[in-house]
Amino acid sequence: MTAYDVAGLPERVTVYEVGPRDGLQNESAIVPVEAKAEFVRRLVAAGLPVVEATSFVHPRWVPQLADAADLMGLLGEQGRDLPVLVPNERGLDRALELGLRHVAIFGSATETFAQKNLNRSLDEQFAMFEPVVRRARDAGLDVRAYVSMCFGDPWEGAVPVEQVVATGRRLLDLGAGQLSLGDTIGVGTAGHVKALLAAFADASTPTERLAMHFHDTYGQALANAYAALECGITTFDASAGGLGGCPYAKSATGNLATEDLVWMLTGLGIDHGVDLDAVVATSTWMAGVLGRPSPSAVVRALAPAPPP
Ligand code: HMG
Ligand code: MG
């Protein structure tokens, strides 16, 4: 593909792969742990610099990821460098027991989703996260923080940017290194992305501390990523094959597909270090494991045709 550089966009972007965690967490049929390990290994081998592996949440809340410790056991030393979600101290303890080095907490910008996803009020979630971040940092771990419902919430409607900035700032103030802004139900549009990032800039949040996490429910994820590139964002969460969703937000569908993002970045001449063909082959294989085709336009365009 010929690349056409656009002045003012970043030269390099980090693609933060969330397929094994966000991509699979919503699948109702349990994916065998060996297949999850192969999924992770293939994504790492495809050059994805970060692959979020799983979640140390309550197994009853997310049964698909109840095998988190087994998965990390299968991944061995390679797994220690892969981030995992931990909502509370119990989750952190489980990650520490396995010698993991990167964890992520996940907060909500809205009251209703905090209750539904974490069984905590908006304010109580910070009390739950505070010892997690403190203890993780004391142990030398790197901590990312997600904010969910940054654009809209299925129960509360549009979410004011000030509310998102206030939530995000509180998570950064706890000591999180990076803040990933989630459009959990995929209702954001490009102008809204710019307004939200302008509000974070007004609150003196350095752009390099922010990542964007788009779901593609309304087909806006790539346009939103482009808008964020124009604002200088250099970390984008994406899920191989466009898998994904949140079990506690019924209108959430797949994440921005890694392949769609990589195709756009390549066309813009932005370095990403990802082997697109290898990710497409991985997503095609995973579509076989799940028994349905990938929703990603780029996977559909590039995947080898099935035999006649
Ligand atoms: P709770 O029921 O309030 O937990 O759930 P609790 O603190 O009252 O503890 C109750 C029992 O659970 C205790 O056991 C704990 O030990 C146990 P007991 O003493 O009764 O025998 N327990 C645990 N066990 C294993 N691992 C743990 C754990 N914690 C407690 N970590 C909790 C609170 C936070 C645990 C629960 O609400 C939960 O697990 N929620 C997770 C929901 C989730 O994973 N959602 C999807 C991820 S978020 C997302 O997808 C959005 C994102 O992609 C960004 C975006 O798109 O916006 C990140
Ligand atoms: Mg998500």
PDB file of N, CA and C in Angstrom, residues 150-152 159 161 164-165 181-183 186-201 207 210-215 220-233 235-236:
ATOM      1  N   CYS A 150     -17.385   6.842  28.574  1.00  0.00           N
ATOM      2  CA  CYS A 150     -16.873   8.210  28.383  1.00  0.00           C
ATOM      3  C   CYS A 150     -17.713   9.025  27.407  1.00  0.00           C
ATOM      4  N   PHE A 151     -18.557   8.387  26.635  1.00  0.00           N
ATOM      5  CA  PHE A 151     -19.334   9.135  25.635  1.00  0.00           C
ATOM      6  C   PHE A 151     -20.832   9.026  25.893  1.00  0.00           C
ATOM      7  N   GLY A 152     -21.281   7.832  26.189  1.00  0.00           N
ATOM      8  CA  GLY A 152     -22.703   7.648  26.483  1.00  0.00           C
ATOM      9  C   GLY A 152     -22.862   6.403  27.322  1.00  0.00           C
ATOM     10  N   VAL A 159     -23.020  11.415  28.354  1.00  0.00           N
ATOM     11  CA  VAL A 159     -22.226  11.646  29.576  1.00  0.00           C
ATOM     12  C   VAL A 159     -21.433  12.942  29.393  1.00  0.00           C
ATOM     13  N   VAL A 161     -18.696  15.762  29.314  1.00  0.00           N
ATOM     14  CA  VAL A 161     -17.234  15.608  29.283  1.00  0.00           C
ATOM     15  C   VAL A 161     -16.618  15.953  30.643  1.00  0.00           C
ATOM     16  N   VAL A 164     -16.438  12.949  32.820  1.00  0.00           N
ATOM     17  CA  VAL A 164     -15.401  11.996  32.399  1.00  0.00           C
ATOM     18  C   VAL A 164     -14.031  12.506  32.841  1.00  0.00           C
ATOM     19  N   VAL A 165     -13.796  13.790  32.647  1.00  0.00           N
ATOM     20  CA  VAL A 165     -12.499  14.359  33.042  1.00  0.00           C
ATOM     21  C   VAL A 165     -12.322  14.231  34.557  1.00  0.00           C
ATOM     22  N   LEU A 181      -9.522   5.867  27.684  1.00  0.00           N
ATOM     23  CA  LEU A 181     -10.871   6.438  27.672  1.00  0.00           C
ATOM     24  C   LEU A 181     -11.775   5.566  26.806  1.00  0.00           C
ATOM     25  N   GLY A 182     -12.736   4.901  27.458  1.00  0.00           N
ATOM     26  CA  GLY A 182     -13.535   3.902  26.765  1.00  0.00           C
ATOM     27  C   GLY A 182     -14.878   4.405  26.279  1.00  0.00           C
ATOM     28  N   ASP A 183     -15.130   4.161  24.996  1.00  0.00           N
ATOM     29  CA  ASP A 183     -16.475   4.357  24.450  1.00  0.00           C
ATOM     30  C   ASP A 183     -17.132   2.978  24.487  1.00  0.00           C
ATOM     31  N   GLY A 186     -19.930   2.416  22.132  1.00  0.00           N
ATOM     32  CA  GLY A 186     -19.668   2.809  20.747  1.00  0.00           C
ATOM     33  C   GLY A 186     -20.559   3.907  20.185  1.00  0.00           C
ATOM     34  N   VAL A 187     -21.009   4.832  21.039  1.00  0.00           N
ATOM     35  CA  VAL A 187     -21.908   5.891  20.558  1.00  0.00           C
ATOM     36  C   VAL A 187     -21.175   7.197  20.229  1.00  0.00           C
ATOM     37  N   GLY A 188     -19.872   7.251  20.489  1.00  0.00           N
ATOM     38  CA  GLY A 188     -19.118   8.491  20.272  1.00  0.00           C
ATOM     39  C   GLY A 188     -18.994   8.838  18.790  1.00  0.00           C
ATOM     40  N   THR A 189     -18.814  10.112  18.523  1.00  0.00           N
ATOM     41  CA  THR A 189     -18.545  10.574  17.158  1.00  0.00           C
ATOM     42  C   THR A 189     -17.309  11.493  17.224  1.00  0.00           C
ATOM     43  N   ALA A 190     -16.779  11.800  16.023  1.00  0.00           N
ATOM     44  CA  ALA A 190     -15.459  12.438  15.965  1.00  0.00           C
ATOM     45  C   ALA A 190     -15.412  13.785  16.708  1.00  0.00           C
ATOM     46  N   GLY A 191     -16.461  14.583  16.566  1.00  0.00           N
ATOM     47  CA  GLY A 191     -16.463  15.882  17.247  1.00  0.00           C
ATOM     48  C   GLY A 191     -16.462  15.720  18.755  1.00  0.00           C
ATOM     49  N   HIS A 192     -17.180  14.701  19.227  1.00  0.00           N
ATOM     50  CA  HIS A 192     -17.243  14.427  20.665  1.00  0.00           C
ATOM     51  C   HIS A 192     -15.854  14.017  21.185  1.00  0.00           C
ATOM     52  N   VAL A 193     -15.138  13.212  20.363  1.00  0.00           N
ATOM     53  CA  VAL A 193     -13.775  12.801  20.738  1.00  0.00           C
ATOM     54  C   VAL A 193     -12.908  14.046  20.928  1.00  0.00           C
ATOM     55  N   LYS A 194     -13.023  14.980  19.971  1.00  0.00           N
ATOM     56  CA  LYS A 194     -12.190  16.191  20.061  1.00  0.00           C
ATOM     57  C   LYS A 194     -12.578  17.027  21.281  1.00  0.00           C
ATOM     58  N   ALA A 195     -13.879  17.094  21.556  1.00  0.00           N
ATOM     59  CA  ALA A 195     -14.323  17.883  22.719  1.00  0.00           C
ATOM     60  C   ALA A 195     -13.800  17.255  24.013  1.00  0.00           C
ATOM     61  N   LEU A 196     -13.851  15.931  24.088  1.00  0.00           N
ATOM     62  CA  LEU A 196     -13.378  15.256  25.308  1.00  0.00           C
ATOM     63  C   LEU A 196     -11.867  15.455  25.483  1.00  0.00           C
ATOM     64  N   LEU A 197     -11.121  15.309  24.389  1.00  0.00           N
ATOM     65  CA  LEU A 197      -9.664  15.459  24.510  1.00  0.00           C
ATOM     66  C   LEU A 197      -9.282  16.913  24.790  1.00  0.00           C
ATOM     67  N   ALA A 198     -10.059  17.849  24.262  1.00  0.00           N
ATOM     68  CA  ALA A 198      -9.798  19.261  24.583  1.00  0.00           C
ATOM     69  C   ALA A 198     -10.034  19.518  26.074  1.00  0.00           C
ATOM     70  N   ALA A 199     -11.059  18.873  26.623  1.00  0.00           N
ATOM     71  CA  ALA A 199     -11.349  19.062  28.058  1.00  0.00           C
ATOM     72  C   ALA A 199     -10.230  18.469  28.914  1.00  0.00           C
ATOM     73  N   PHE A 200      -9.683  17.323  28.498  1.00  0.00           N
ATOM     74  CA  PHE A 200      -8.534  16.761  29.236  1.00  0.00           C
ATOM     75  C   PHE A 200      -7.312  17.683  29.114  1.00  0.00           C
ATOM     76  N   ALA A 201      -7.119  18.264  27.912  1.00  0.00           N
ATOM     77  CA  ALA A 201      -5.988  19.193  27.738  1.00  0.00           C
ATOM     78  C   ALA A 201      -6.177  20.413  28.644  1.00  0.00           C
ATOM     79  N   THR A 207      -1.067  14.520  26.747  1.00  0.00           N
ATOM     80  CA  THR A 207      -1.643  13.609  25.752  1.00  0.00           C
ATOM     81  C   THR A 207      -1.031  12.214  25.854  1.00  0.00           C
ATOM     82  N   LEU A 210      -2.724   9.485  27.808  1.00  0.00           N
ATOM     83  CA  LEU A 210      -4.066   9.045  27.407  1.00  0.00           C
ATOM     84  C   LEU A 210      -4.012   7.996  26.303  1.00  0.00           C
ATOM     85  N   ALA A 211      -4.956   7.061  26.374  1.00  0.00           N
ATOM     86  CA  ALA A 211      -5.175   6.104  25.287  1.00  0.00           C
ATOM     87  C   ALA A 211      -6.663   6.150  24.950  1.00  0.00           C
ATOM     88  N   MET A 212      -7.007   5.751  23.719  1.00  0.00           N
ATOM     89  CA  MET A 212      -8.426   5.712  23.352  1.00  0.00           C
ATOM     90  C   MET A 212      -8.857   4.268  23.141  1.00  0.00           C
ATOM     91  N   HIS A 213     -10.083   3.982  23.586  1.00  0.00           N
ATOM     92  CA  HIS A 213     -10.605   2.611  23.565  1.00  0.00           C
ATOM     93  C   HIS A 213     -11.997   2.671  22.940  1.00  0.00           C
ATOM     94  N   PHE A 214     -12.051   2.387  21.647  1.00  0.00           N
ATOM     95  CA  PHE A 214     -13.329   2.527  20.942  1.00  0.00           C
ATOM     96  C   PHE A 214     -13.984   1.180  20.685  1.00  0.00           C
ATOM     97  N   HIS A 215     -15.310   1.159  20.867  1.00  0.00           N
ATOM     98  CA  HIS A 215     -16.121   0.039  20.381  1.00  0.00           C
ATOM     99  C   HIS A 215     -16.853   0.535  19.138  1.00  0.00           C
ATOM    100  N   GLN A 220     -18.344   3.916  14.003  1.00  0.00           N
ATOM    101  CA  GLN A 220     -17.616   5.187  14.115  1.00  0.00           C
ATOM    102  C   GLN A 220     -16.192   5.023  14.663  1.00  0.00           C
ATOM    103  N   ALA A 221     -15.803   3.801  14.998  1.00  0.00           N
ATOM    104  CA  ALA A 221     -14.548   3.636  15.747  1.00  0.00           C
ATOM    105  C   ALA A 221     -13.336   4.168  14.983  1.00  0.00           C
ATOM    106  N   LEU A 222     -13.283   3.892  13.678  1.00  0.00           N
ATOM    107  CA  LEU A 222     -12.108   4.319  12.927  1.00  0.00           C
ATOM    108  C   LEU A 222     -12.100   5.849  12.736  1.00  0.00           C
ATOM    109  N   ALA A 223     -13.264   6.410  12.470  1.00  0.00           N
ATOM    110  CA  ALA A 223     -13.348   7.875  12.353  1.00  0.00           C
ATOM    111  C   ALA A 223     -12.954   8.519  13.684  1.00  0.00           C
ATOM    112  N   ASN A 224     -13.378   7.902  14.771  1.00  0.00           N
ATOM    113  CA  ASN A 224     -13.031   8.437  16.083  1.00  0.00           C
ATOM    114  C   ASN A 224     -11.534   8.328  16.349  1.00  0.00           C
ATOM    115  N   ALA A 225     -10.939   7.219  15.884  1.00  0.00           N
ATOM    116  CA  ALA A 225      -9.491   7.056  16.061  1.00  0.00           C
ATOM    117  C   ALA A 225      -8.757   8.136  15.248  1.00  0.00           C
ATOM    118  N   TYR A 226      -9.232   8.416  14.063  1.00  0.00           N
ATOM    119  CA  TYR A 226      -8.580   9.453  13.259  1.00  0.00           C
ATOM    120  C   TYR A 226      -8.679  10.819  13.967  1.00  0.00           C
ATOM    121  N   ALA A 227      -9.851  11.100  14.518  1.00  0.00           N
ATOM    122  CA  ALA A 227     -10.014  12.372  15.247  1.00  0.00           C
ATOM    123  C   ALA A 227      -9.029  12.438  16.420  1.00  0.00           C
ATOM    124  N   ALA A 228      -8.855  11.312  17.096  1.00  0.00           N
ATOM    125  CA  ALA A 228      -7.925  11.283  18.240  1.00  0.00           C
ATOM    126  C   ALA A 228      -6.477  11.428  17.767  1.00  0.00           C
ATOM    127  N   LEU A 229      -6.149  10.852  16.612  1.00  0.00           N
ATOM    128  CA  LEU A 229      -4.799  11.046  16.045  1.00  0.00           C
ATOM    129  C   LEU A 229      -4.547  12.532  15.810  1.00  0.00           C
ATOM    130  N   GLU A 230      -5.575  13.202  15.301  1.00  0.00           N
ATOM    131  CA  GLU A 230      -5.424  14.643  15.053  1.00  0.00           C
ATOM    132  C   GLU A 230      -5.185  15.425  16.345  1.00  0.00           C
ATOM    133  N   CYS A 231      -5.616  14.837  17.456  1.00  0.00           N
ATOM    134  CA  CYS A 231      -5.377  15.488  18.766  1.00  0.00           C
ATOM    135  C   CYS A 231      -4.059  15.027  19.384  1.00  0.00           C
ATOM    136  N   GLY A 232      -3.303  14.174  18.663  1.00  0.00           N
ATOM    137  CA  GLY A 232      -1.983  13.776  19.157  1.00  0.00           C
ATOM    138  C   GLY A 232      -1.944  12.500  19.978  1.00  0.00           C
ATOM    139  N   ILE A 233      -3.061  11.770  20.051  1.00  0.00           N
ATOM    140  CA  ILE A 233      -3.076  10.506  20.812  1.00  0.00           C
ATOM    141  C   ILE A 233      -2.201   9.467  20.103  1.00  0.00           C
ATOM    142  N   THR A 235      -1.692   6.094  21.628  1.00  0.00           N
ATOM    143  CA  THR A 235      -2.000   4.716  22.039  1.00  0.00           C
ATOM    144  C   THR A 235      -3.473   4.440  21.763  1.00  0.00           C
ATOM    145  N   PHE A 236      -3.710   3.353  21.024  1.00  0.00           N
ATOM    146  CA  PHE A 236      -5.079   2.973  20.667  1.00  0.00           C
ATOM    147  C   PHE A 236      -5.312   1.523  21.038  1.00  0.00           C
TER     148      PHE A 236
END
